[in-house]
PDB file of C-alpha atoms in Angstrom:
ATOM      1  CA  MET A   2       0.000   0.000   0.000  1.00 37.00           C
ATOM      2  CA  ALA A   3       1.308   3.448  -0.886  1.00 40.00           C
ATOM      3  CA  SER A   4       2.178   5.807   1.971  1.00 41.00           C
ATOM      4  CA  ASN A   5       0.226   9.025   2.491  1.00 47.00           C
ATOM      5  CA  ASP A   6       3.070  11.144   1.095  1.00 53.00           C
ATOM      6  CA  SER A   7       3.211   9.275  -2.217  1.00 47.00           C
ATOM      7  CA  ASP A   8       1.393   9.576  -5.502  1.00 46.00           C
ATOM      8  CA  PRO A   9       0.204   6.005  -6.254  1.00 38.00           C
ATOM      9  CA  SER A  10      -0.082   6.750  -9.966  1.00 40.00           C
ATOM     10  CA  ARG A  11       3.602   7.607 -10.210  1.00 47.00           C
ATOM     11  CA  GLY A  12       5.073   5.744  -7.267  1.00 50.00           C
ATOM     12  CA  THR A  13       6.872   8.872  -6.094  1.00 68.00           C
ATOM     13  CA  ARG A  14       6.557  10.942  -2.946  1.00 84.00           C
ATOM     14  CA  ARG A  15       4.820  14.289  -2.903  1.00 95.00           C
ATOM     15  CA  PRO A  16       7.274  17.193  -3.227  1.00 97.00           C
ATOM     16  CA  VAL A  17       8.200  19.172  -0.118  1.00 98.00           C
ATOM     17  CA  ILE A  18       7.689  22.921  -0.549  1.00 98.00           C
ATOM     18  CA  GLY A  19       9.190  25.400   1.906  1.00 98.00           C
ATOM     19  CA  LEU A  20       7.299  28.648   2.563  1.00 98.00           C
ATOM     20  CA  THR A  21       8.987  31.585   4.262  1.00 98.00           C
ATOM     21  CA  THR A  22       7.084  33.075   7.193  1.00 95.00           C
ATOM     22  CA  TYR A  23       6.656  36.191   9.229  1.00 87.00           C
ATOM     23  CA  LEU A  24       8.319  36.451  12.652  1.00 85.00           C
ATOM     24  CA  GLU A  25       6.163  39.003  14.448  1.00 83.00           C
ATOM     25  CA  GLN A  26       4.578  39.833  17.761  1.00 82.00           C
ATOM     26  CA  ALA A  27       1.436  37.740  18.075  1.00 83.00           C
ATOM     27  CA  LYS A  28      -1.288  37.179  20.658  1.00 85.00           C
ATOM     28  CA  GLN A  29      -3.032  33.923  21.524  1.00 84.00           C
ATOM     29  CA  GLY A  30      -4.997  33.679  24.722  1.00 89.00           C
ATOM     30  CA  VAL A  31      -2.803  34.974  27.570  1.00 91.00           C
ATOM     31  CA  TRP A  32       0.336  34.889  25.416  1.00 87.00           C
ATOM     32  CA  ASP A  33       1.818  37.921  23.666  1.00 85.00           C
ATOM     33  CA  VAL A  34       5.067  36.738  22.128  1.00 86.00           C
ATOM     34  CA  ARG A  35       7.209  36.788  18.998  1.00 86.00           C
ATOM     35  CA  ALA A  36       5.964  33.980  16.790  1.00 84.00           C
ATOM     36  CA  ALA A  37       6.347  32.527  13.324  1.00 88.00           C
ATOM     37  CA  PHE A  38       3.107  32.463  11.377  1.00 86.00           C
ATOM     38  CA  LEU A  39       1.700  32.534   7.878  1.00 92.00           C
ATOM     39  CA  PRO A  40      -1.857  32.943   6.595  1.00 91.00           C
ATOM     40  CA  GLN A  41      -3.410  29.548   5.994  1.00 93.00           C
ATOM     41  CA  GLN A  42      -4.212  30.323   2.361  1.00 94.00           C
ATOM     42  CA  TYR A  43      -0.540  29.958   1.448  1.00 96.00           C
ATOM     43  CA  PHE A  44       0.024  26.451   2.702  1.00 93.00           C
ATOM     44  CA  THR A  45      -3.421  25.101   1.788  1.00 95.00           C
ATOM     45  CA  SER A  46      -2.720  26.324  -1.749  1.00 96.00           C
ATOM     46  CA  VAL A  47       0.359  24.088  -1.709  1.00 97.00           C
ATOM     47  CA  THR A  48      -1.276  21.049  -0.154  1.00 96.00           C
ATOM     48  CA  SER A  49      -4.346  21.249  -2.413  1.00 95.00           C
ATOM     49  CA  SER A  50      -1.942  21.296  -5.375  1.00 96.00           C
ATOM     50  CA  GLY A  51      -0.312  18.037  -4.274  1.00 96.00           C
ATOM     51  CA  GLY A  52       2.658  19.354  -2.308  1.00 97.00           C
ATOM     52  CA  ILE A  53       3.696  19.078   1.331  1.00 98.00           C
ATOM     53  CA  ALA A  54       4.065  22.494   2.978  1.00 97.00           C
ATOM     54  CA  VAL A  55       6.885  23.241   5.418  1.00 97.00           C
ATOM     55  CA  LEU A  56       7.093  26.640   7.141  1.00 96.00           C
ATOM     56  CA  LEU A  57      10.453  28.432   7.249  1.00 97.00           C
ATOM     57  CA  PRO A  58      10.740  31.213   9.866  1.00 96.00           C
ATOM     58  CA  PRO A  59      13.847  33.440   9.927  1.00 95.00           C
ATOM     59  CA  GLN A  60      16.872  31.709  11.442  1.00 93.00           C
ATOM     60  CA  ASP A  61      20.104  32.776  13.096  1.00 93.00           C
ATOM     61  CA  GLY A  62      23.158  32.031  10.945  1.00 96.00           C
ATOM     62  CA  PRO A  63      21.038  32.222   7.797  1.00 97.00           C
ATOM     63  CA  ASP A  64      23.647  30.953   5.336  1.00 97.00           C
ATOM     64  CA  ASP A  65      24.370  27.728   7.224  1.00 97.00           C
ATOM     65  CA  ALA A  66      20.726  27.238   8.162  1.00 97.00           C
ATOM     66  CA  ALA A  67      19.551  27.776   4.580  1.00 98.00           C
ATOM     67  CA  ALA A  68      22.053  25.237   3.261  1.00 97.00           C
ATOM     68  CA  ALA A  69      20.776  22.617   5.700  1.00 97.00           C
ATOM     69  CA  VAL A  70      17.117  23.366   5.040  1.00 97.00           C
ATOM     70  CA  LEU A  71      17.411  23.412   1.259  1.00 98.00           C
ATOM     71  CA  ASP A  72      18.849  19.891   1.258  1.00 96.00           C
ATOM     72  CA  THR A  73      15.415  18.727   2.441  1.00 96.00           C
ATOM     73  CA  LEU A  74      13.272  20.762   0.020  1.00 98.00           C
ATOM     74  CA  ASP A  75      12.032  20.267  -3.532  1.00 98.00           C
ATOM     75  CA  GLY A  76      10.542  23.749  -3.971  1.00 98.00           C
ATOM     76  CA  LEU A  77      10.578  27.179  -2.324  1.00 98.00           C
ATOM     77  CA  ILE A  78       7.933  29.895  -2.023  1.00 98.00           C
ATOM     78  CA  LEU A  79       8.971  33.394  -0.945  1.00 98.00           C
ATOM     79  CA  THR A  80       5.811  34.812   0.604  1.00 98.00           C
ATOM     80  CA  GLY A  81       4.430  38.305   1.193  1.00 96.00           C
ATOM     81  CA  GLY A  82       5.290  40.579   4.092  1.00 94.00           C
ATOM     82  CA  LEU A  83       6.926  43.837   5.120  1.00 94.00           C
ATOM     83  CA  ASP A  84       9.078  45.942   2.818  1.00 97.00           C
ATOM     84  CA  VAL A  85      12.578  44.872   1.758  1.00 97.00           C
ATOM     85  CA  GLN A  86      15.296  47.108   3.215  1.00 97.00           C
ATOM     86  CA  PRO A  87      16.139  49.864   0.700  1.00 98.00           C
ATOM     87  CA  GLU A  88      19.752  49.758   1.923  1.00 97.00           C
ATOM     88  CA  LEU A  89      20.055  46.423   0.099  1.00 97.00           C
ATOM     89  CA  TYR A  90      19.662  48.190  -3.258  1.00 97.00           C
ATOM     90  CA  GLY A  91      21.519  51.375  -2.372  1.00 97.00           C
ATOM     91  CA  ALA A  92      18.518  53.657  -1.815  1.00 97.00           C
ATOM     92  CA  HIS A  93      17.748  56.154   0.920  1.00 96.00           C
ATOM     93  CA  ARG A  94      14.863  55.130   3.125  1.00 96.00           C
ATOM     94  CA  HIS A  95      11.483  56.654   2.271  1.00 97.00           C
ATOM     95  CA  PRO A  96       9.447  57.868   5.282  1.00 96.00           C
ATOM     96  CA  LEU A  97       6.656  55.387   4.444  1.00 96.00           C
ATOM     97  CA  THR A  98       8.915  52.343   3.993  1.00 97.00           C
ATOM     98  CA  ASP A  99       8.365  49.720   6.688  1.00 95.00           C
ATOM     99  CA  PRO A 100      10.910  49.451   9.521  1.00 93.00           C
ATOM    100  CA  ALA A 101      13.872  47.269   8.543  1.00 93.00           C
ATOM    101  CA  ARG A 102      13.580  43.513   9.094  1.00 92.00           C
ATOM    102  CA  PRO A 103      17.159  42.398   8.499  1.00 95.00           C
ATOM    103  CA  ASP A 104      16.483  38.929   9.933  1.00 95.00           C
ATOM    104  CA  ARG A 105      13.917  38.099   7.293  1.00 96.00           C
ATOM    105  CA  ASP A 106      15.833  39.756   4.460  1.00 97.00           C
ATOM    106  CA  ALA A 107      19.036  37.852   5.248  1.00 97.00           C
ATOM    107  CA  TRP A 108      17.173  34.566   5.649  1.00 97.00           C
ATOM    108  CA  GLU A 109      15.235  34.827   2.410  1.00 98.00           C
ATOM    109  CA  LEU A 110      18.244  36.011   0.419  1.00 98.00           C
ATOM    110  CA  ALA A 111      20.200  32.989   1.656  1.00 98.00           C
ATOM    111  CA  LEU A 112      17.331  30.659   0.775  1.00 98.00           C
ATOM    112  CA  LEU A 113      16.880  32.163  -2.679  1.00 98.00           C
ATOM    113  CA  ARG A 114      20.556  32.073  -3.577  1.00 98.00           C
ATOM    114  CA  GLY A 115      20.901  28.526  -2.310  1.00 98.00           C
ATOM    115  CA  ALA A 116      17.775  27.414  -4.162  1.00 98.00           C
ATOM    116  CA  GLU A 117      19.004  28.922  -7.435  1.00 97.00           C
ATOM    117  CA  ASP A 118      22.418  27.301  -6.989  1.00 96.00           C
ATOM    118  CA  ARG A 119      20.757  23.900  -6.529  1.00 97.00           C
ATOM    119  CA  GLY A 120      18.140  24.341  -9.249  1.00 97.00           C
ATOM    120  CA  ILE A 121      15.256  24.221  -6.750  1.00 98.00           C
ATOM    121  CA  PRO A 122      12.066  25.723  -8.259  1.00 98.00           C
ATOM    122  CA  VAL A 123      11.042  29.077  -6.731  1.00 98.00           C
ATOM    123  CA  LEU A 124       7.728  30.940  -6.682  1.00 98.00           C
ATOM    124  CA  ALA A 125       8.083  34.518  -5.377  1.00 98.00           C
ATOM    125  CA  ILE A 126       4.913  36.301  -4.226  1.00 98.00           C
ATOM    126  CA  CYS A 127       4.544  40.085  -3.671  1.00 98.00           C
ATOM    127  CA  ARG A 128       7.391  40.886  -1.229  1.00 98.00           C
ATOM    128  CA  GLY A 129       9.026  37.706  -2.565  1.00 98.00           C
ATOM    129  CA  LEU A 130       9.075  39.133  -6.096  1.00 98.00           C
ATOM    130  CA  GLN A 131      10.573  42.359  -4.771  1.00 98.00           C
ATOM    131  CA  LEU A 132      13.259  40.541  -2.789  1.00 98.00           C
ATOM    132  CA  ALA A 133      14.137  38.335  -5.769  1.00 98.00           C
ATOM    133  CA  ASN A 134      14.455  41.426  -7.947  1.00 98.00           C
ATOM    134  CA  VAL A 135      16.826  43.006  -5.402  1.00 98.00           C
ATOM    135  CA  ALA A 136      18.802  39.756  -5.146  1.00 98.00           C
ATOM    136  CA  HIS A 137      19.335  39.969  -8.917  1.00 98.00           C
ATOM    137  CA  GLY A 138      20.619  43.544  -8.705  1.00 98.00           C
ATOM    138  CA  GLY A 139      17.345  45.362  -9.329  1.00 98.00           C
ATOM    139  CA  THR A 140      15.745  48.262  -7.465  1.00 98.00           C
ATOM    140  CA  LEU A 141      12.294  49.160  -6.142  1.00 98.00           C
ATOM    141  CA  HIS A 142       9.913  52.086  -6.084  1.00 97.00           C
ATOM    142  CA  GLN A 143       9.471  52.589  -2.349  1.00 97.00           C
ATOM    143  CA  HIS A 144       6.035  54.240  -2.568  1.00 97.00           C
ATOM    144  CA  LEU A 145       3.975  53.763  -5.708  1.00 97.00           C
ATOM    145  CA  PRO A 146       1.491  56.568  -4.982  1.00 96.00           C
ATOM    146  CA  GLU A 147       4.412  58.974  -5.456  1.00 95.00           C
ATOM    147  CA  ALA A 148       6.011  57.122  -8.371  1.00 94.00           C
ATOM    148  CA  LEU A 149       2.798  56.433 -10.318  1.00 95.00           C
ATOM    149  CA  GLY A 150       0.271  58.758  -8.718  1.00 93.00           C
ATOM    150  CA  THR A 151      -2.157  55.993  -7.748  1.00 92.00           C
ATOM    151  CA  GLU A 152      -3.405  54.086  -4.692  1.00 94.00           C
ATOM    152  CA  ARG A 153      -4.772  51.296  -6.885  1.00 96.00           C
ATOM    153  CA  TYR A 154      -2.474  48.613  -5.486  1.00 96.00           C
ATOM    154  CA  ARG A 155      -3.170  49.032  -1.765  1.00 95.00           C
ATOM    155  CA  ILE A 156      -6.553  50.358  -0.737  1.00 92.00           C
ATOM    156  CA  GLY A 157      -5.873  49.456   2.906  1.00 91.00           C
ATOM    157  CA  GLY A 158      -7.923  47.992   5.720  1.00 93.00           C
ATOM    158  CA  GLY A 159      -6.874  44.430   4.938  1.00 91.00           C
ATOM    159  CA  VAL A 160      -8.944  44.508   1.741  1.00 95.00           C
ATOM    160  CA  PHE A 161      -7.260  43.293  -1.435  1.00 96.00           C
ATOM    161  CA  ALA A 162      -7.503  45.579  -4.428  1.00 96.00           C
ATOM    162  CA  GLU A 163      -8.466  44.041  -7.760  1.00 96.00           C
ATOM    163  CA  ASN A 164      -6.361  44.892 -10.794  1.00 97.00           C
ATOM    164  CA  THR A 165      -6.060  43.572 -14.309  1.00 97.00           C
ATOM    165  CA  VAL A 166      -2.647  42.532 -15.602  1.00 98.00           C
ATOM    166  CA  GLU A 167      -1.637  41.688 -19.169  1.00 98.00           C
ATOM    167  CA  VAL A 168       0.192  38.359 -19.341  1.00 98.00           C
ATOM    168  CA  ASP A 169       2.696  37.897 -22.160  1.00 98.00           C
ATOM    169  CA  ALA A 170       2.071  35.045 -24.561  1.00 98.00           C
ATOM    170  CA  GLY A 171       4.794  32.416 -24.685  1.00 95.00           C
ATOM    171  CA  SER A 172       5.770  32.874 -21.031  1.00 97.00           C
ATOM    172  CA  ARG A 173       5.720  30.248 -18.307  1.00 96.00           C
ATOM    173  CA  LEU A 174       3.103  32.394 -16.599  1.00 97.00           C
ATOM    174  CA  ALA A 175       0.893  32.254 -19.686  1.00 97.00           C
ATOM    175  CA  GLU A 176       1.109  28.466 -19.634  1.00 96.00           C
ATOM    176  CA  GLN A 177      -0.336  28.535 -16.127  1.00 95.00           C
ATOM    177  CA  VAL A 178      -2.943  31.324 -16.162  1.00 95.00           C
ATOM    178  CA  GLY A 179      -3.355  32.060 -19.871  1.00 95.00           C
ATOM    179  CA  ALA A 180      -2.106  34.934 -22.019  1.00 97.00           C
ATOM    180  CA  GLY A 181      -3.792  38.323 -22.121  1.00 97.00           C
ATOM    181  CA  ALA A 182      -5.903  40.066 -19.479  1.00 97.00           C
ATOM    182  CA  PHE A 183      -5.980  38.428 -16.059  1.00 95.00           C
ATOM    183  CA  ASP A 184      -7.595  39.740 -12.858  1.00 95.00           C
ATOM    184  CA  VAL A 185      -5.452  39.639  -9.709  1.00 96.00           C
ATOM    185  CA  HIS A 186      -5.588  40.538  -6.000  1.00 96.00           C
ATOM    186  CA  SER A 187      -3.113  43.270  -4.976  1.00 97.00           C
ATOM    187  CA  TYR A 188      -1.889  44.542  -1.614  1.00 97.00           C
ATOM    188  CA  HIS A 189       1.395  46.447  -1.924  1.00 97.00           C
ATOM    189  CA  HIS A 190       2.714  49.997  -1.966  1.00 97.00           C
ATOM    190  CA  GLN A 191       6.125  49.177  -3.446  1.00 97.00           C
ATOM    191  CA  GLY A 192       7.022  47.747  -6.849  1.00 97.00           C
ATOM    192  CA  ILE A 193       9.812  47.056  -9.289  1.00 98.00           C
ATOM    193  CA  ASP A 194      11.747  50.043 -10.611  1.00 98.00           C
ATOM    194  CA  ARG A 195      14.844  48.651 -12.384  1.00 98.00           C
ATOM    195  CA  LEU A 196      14.540  44.989 -13.323  1.00 98.00           C
ATOM    196  CA  GLY A 197      17.278  42.711 -12.011  1.00 98.00           C
ATOM    197  CA  ASP A 198      19.761  40.790 -14.137  1.00 98.00           C
ATOM    198  CA  GLY A 199      18.661  37.438 -15.518  1.00 98.00           C
ATOM    199  CA  LEU A 200      14.964  38.290 -15.277  1.00 98.00           C
ATOM    200  CA  VAL A 201      12.375  38.933 -17.984  1.00 98.00           C
ATOM    201  CA  VAL A 202       9.020  40.666 -17.515  1.00 98.00           C
ATOM    202  CA  THR A 203       5.991  38.451 -18.198  1.00 98.00           C
ATOM    203  CA  ALA A 204       3.105  40.690 -17.051  1.00 98.00           C
ATOM    204  CA  ARG A 205       2.385  44.393 -16.526  1.00 98.00           C
ATOM    205  CA  THR A 206      -0.543  46.596 -15.620  1.00 98.00           C
ATOM    206  CA  ASP A 207      -1.693  49.375 -17.970  1.00 97.00           C
ATOM    207  CA  ASP A 208       0.427  51.943 -16.095  1.00 96.00           C
ATOM    208  CA  GLY A 209       3.574  50.009 -17.031  1.00 96.00           C
ATOM    209  CA  LEU A 210       4.299  48.544 -13.585  1.00 97.00           C
ATOM    210  CA  VAL A 211       5.974  45.139 -13.681  1.00 98.00           C
ATOM    211  CA  GLN A 212       3.542  42.593 -12.281  1.00 98.00           C
ATOM    212  CA  ALA A 213       5.415  39.366 -13.002  1.00 98.00           C
ATOM    213  CA  PHE A 214       8.770  38.062 -14.148  1.00 98.00           C
ATOM    214  CA  GLU A 215      10.582  34.800 -14.676  1.00 98.00           C
ATOM    215  CA  GLY A 216      14.204  33.798 -14.727  1.00 97.00           C
ATOM    216  CA  THR A 217      15.950  33.560 -18.074  1.00 96.00           C
ATOM    217  CA  GLY A 218      18.147  30.625 -17.061  1.00 90.00           C
ATOM    218  CA  ASP A 219      17.445  26.912 -16.980  1.00 91.00           C
ATOM    219  CA  GLY A 220      15.976  26.996 -13.476  1.00 94.00           C
ATOM    220  CA  TYR A 221      12.388  27.681 -12.423  1.00 97.00           C
ATOM    221  CA  LEU A 222      11.875  31.181 -11.007  1.00 98.00           C
ATOM    222  CA  VAL A 223       8.426  32.774 -11.307  1.00 98.00           C
ATOM    223  CA  GLY A 224       7.641  36.014  -9.485  1.00 98.00           C
ATOM    224  CA  VAL A 225       4.262  37.727  -9.227  1.00 98.00           C
ATOM    225  CA  GLN A 226       3.495  41.053  -7.572  1.00 98.00           C
ATOM    226  CA  TRP A 227      -0.031  39.970  -6.650  1.00 97.00           C
ATOM    227  CA  HIS A 228      -1.402  37.401  -4.169  1.00 97.00           C
ATOM    228  CA  PRO A 229      -2.415  34.197  -5.968  1.00 97.00           C
ATOM    229  CA  GLU A 230      -3.293  32.516  -2.662  1.00 96.00           C
ATOM    230  CA  GLU A 231      -6.293  34.882  -2.450  1.00 93.00           C
ATOM    231  CA  ASN A 232      -7.801  33.961  -5.813  1.00 87.00           C
ATOM    232  CA  ALA A 233      -9.233  30.527  -6.613  1.00 81.00           C
ATOM    233  CA  GLU A 234      -8.593  31.056 -10.334  1.00 77.00           C
ATOM    234  CA  ASP A 235      -4.949  31.833  -9.573  1.00 85.00           C
ATOM    235  CA  LYS A 236      -4.066  28.580  -7.783  1.00 90.00           C
ATOM    236  CA  SER A 237      -2.479  27.248 -10.972  1.00 95.00           C
ATOM    237  CA  LEU A 238       0.670  29.126  -9.927  1.00 97.00           C
ATOM    238  CA  PHE A 239       0.934  26.800  -6.944  1.00 97.00           C
ATOM    239  CA  ALA A 240       0.230  23.789  -9.144  1.00 96.00           C
ATOM    240  CA  GLY A 241       3.032  24.995 -11.410  1.00 97.00           C
ATOM    241  CA  VAL A 242       5.675  25.194  -8.706  1.00 98.00           C
ATOM    242  CA  VAL A 243       4.531  21.877  -7.212  1.00 98.00           C
ATOM    243  CA  ALA A 244       4.864  20.210 -10.628  1.00 97.00           C
ATOM    244  CA  ALA A 245       8.327  21.708 -11.087  1.00 97.00           C
ATOM    245  CA  ALA A 246       9.256  20.553  -7.582  1.00 98.00           C
ATOM    246  CA  SER A 247       8.065  17.021  -8.425  1.00 96.00           C
ATOM    247  CA  ALA A 248      10.374  17.001 -11.441  1.00 96.00           C
ATOM    248  CA  TYR A 249      13.244  18.310  -9.311  1.00 96.00           C
ATOM    249  CA  ALA A 250      12.613  15.627  -6.680  1.00 94.00           C
ATOM    250  CA  ALA A 251      12.587  12.890  -9.318  1.00 93.00           C
ATOM    251  CA  GLN A 252      15.827  14.173 -10.817  1.00 89.00           C
ATOM    252  CA  LYS A 253      17.392  14.388  -7.359  1.00 87.00           C
ATOM    253  CA  ALA A 254      16.353  10.828  -6.562  1.00 83.00           C
ATOM    254  CA  SER A 255      17.427   9.243  -9.846  1.00 77.00           C
ATOM    255  CA  PRO A 256      21.142   8.721  -9.003  1.00 62.00           C
ATOM    256  CA  ALA A 257      20.171   6.937  -5.764  1.00 53.00           C
ATOM    257  CA  GLN A 258      17.693   4.814  -7.682  1.00 48.00           C
ATOM    258  CA  LYS A 259      20.363   3.832 -10.173  1.00 46.00           C
ATOM    259  CA  ASP A 260      22.665   2.821  -7.331  1.00 48.00           C
ATOM    260  CA  THR A 261      20.081   0.314  -6.106  1.00 44.00           C
ATOM    261  CA  VAL A 262      19.812  -1.448  -9.477  1.00 40.00           C
ATOM    262  CA  PRO A 263      21.890  -4.696  -9.511  1.00 42.00           C
ATOM    263  CA  ALA A 264      24.717  -4.805 -12.022  1.00 39.00           C
TER     264      ALA A 264
END
C-alpha cells in the first residue's frame, strides 16, 4: 500500500515545498510573544496542489541554516510581508517604507541564492518578487502613490484591491494562467523600478508597472506582484511550482535509484 506522502499513480513521494514566514509579535490567549506564522491560504494552496508544505521562519546564521534546510526541500515559495530594506539596493529610506527587518531579508536572500544554486524551483509572491528582484541587482519604487500617482495597489484595511494585468504570450506564466488580461488581487505599496539581471518581464498593468517576471536561465523562477493565494482562479501558480518541484525531486532521486539497481 502506498504511503500518504506518495502519488500512487507515479510511485513517487509528494514534493516538499518550503514557505517563508513572518516572525512578528502575536497574541493567543494569555500569550503575547514573537511567533512565526503565515496565513493559511498559502500552505493550503500548496497542499491542495499536491505538495507538502513546510514553514520556514527566519533563522540565526542564515547561510548555514539555509544550506541545511534546502537539502530537504524540492521547492521554495517566498511569501508576502513587510518591505525589503532599501539599503540592500543602495537607496535612501522613504518615510513610508516599513521598519527594517534584516532577519527576514538575510534569511530569504540565503534561501533564494541557495535554491538557485541547486536548481530548486522558486515561486516569489509580492514581497518575494521584490526581494528576488533586489537579489538579482534590481531596485524598487518605495512608494507607488508617489512614483505612479495611484493608490490602486493598496486600498488598505486588509482589503485586497483588484487589478487587471496583461500576461505575455509564450511565457511560463501564460502556460499557467493564460495569455492576455488576467484579474489579480493586490496589496502592496512598493514595486519594481529597475529589473534585475537574468529576469524577464511576463506581465504588466496598464500603467507600465511590472507585475510578473521569470528567470531567463534553466531553473524555475516565477515572481508575481499579486497574491495568488487569495484567488481561486490563480491557484495554478501553486500547481506549477509543485509540478516543477516534483520534477526536481525525481531528478534528485534518480542517481540513488540507479545505485540500487543490480549490475
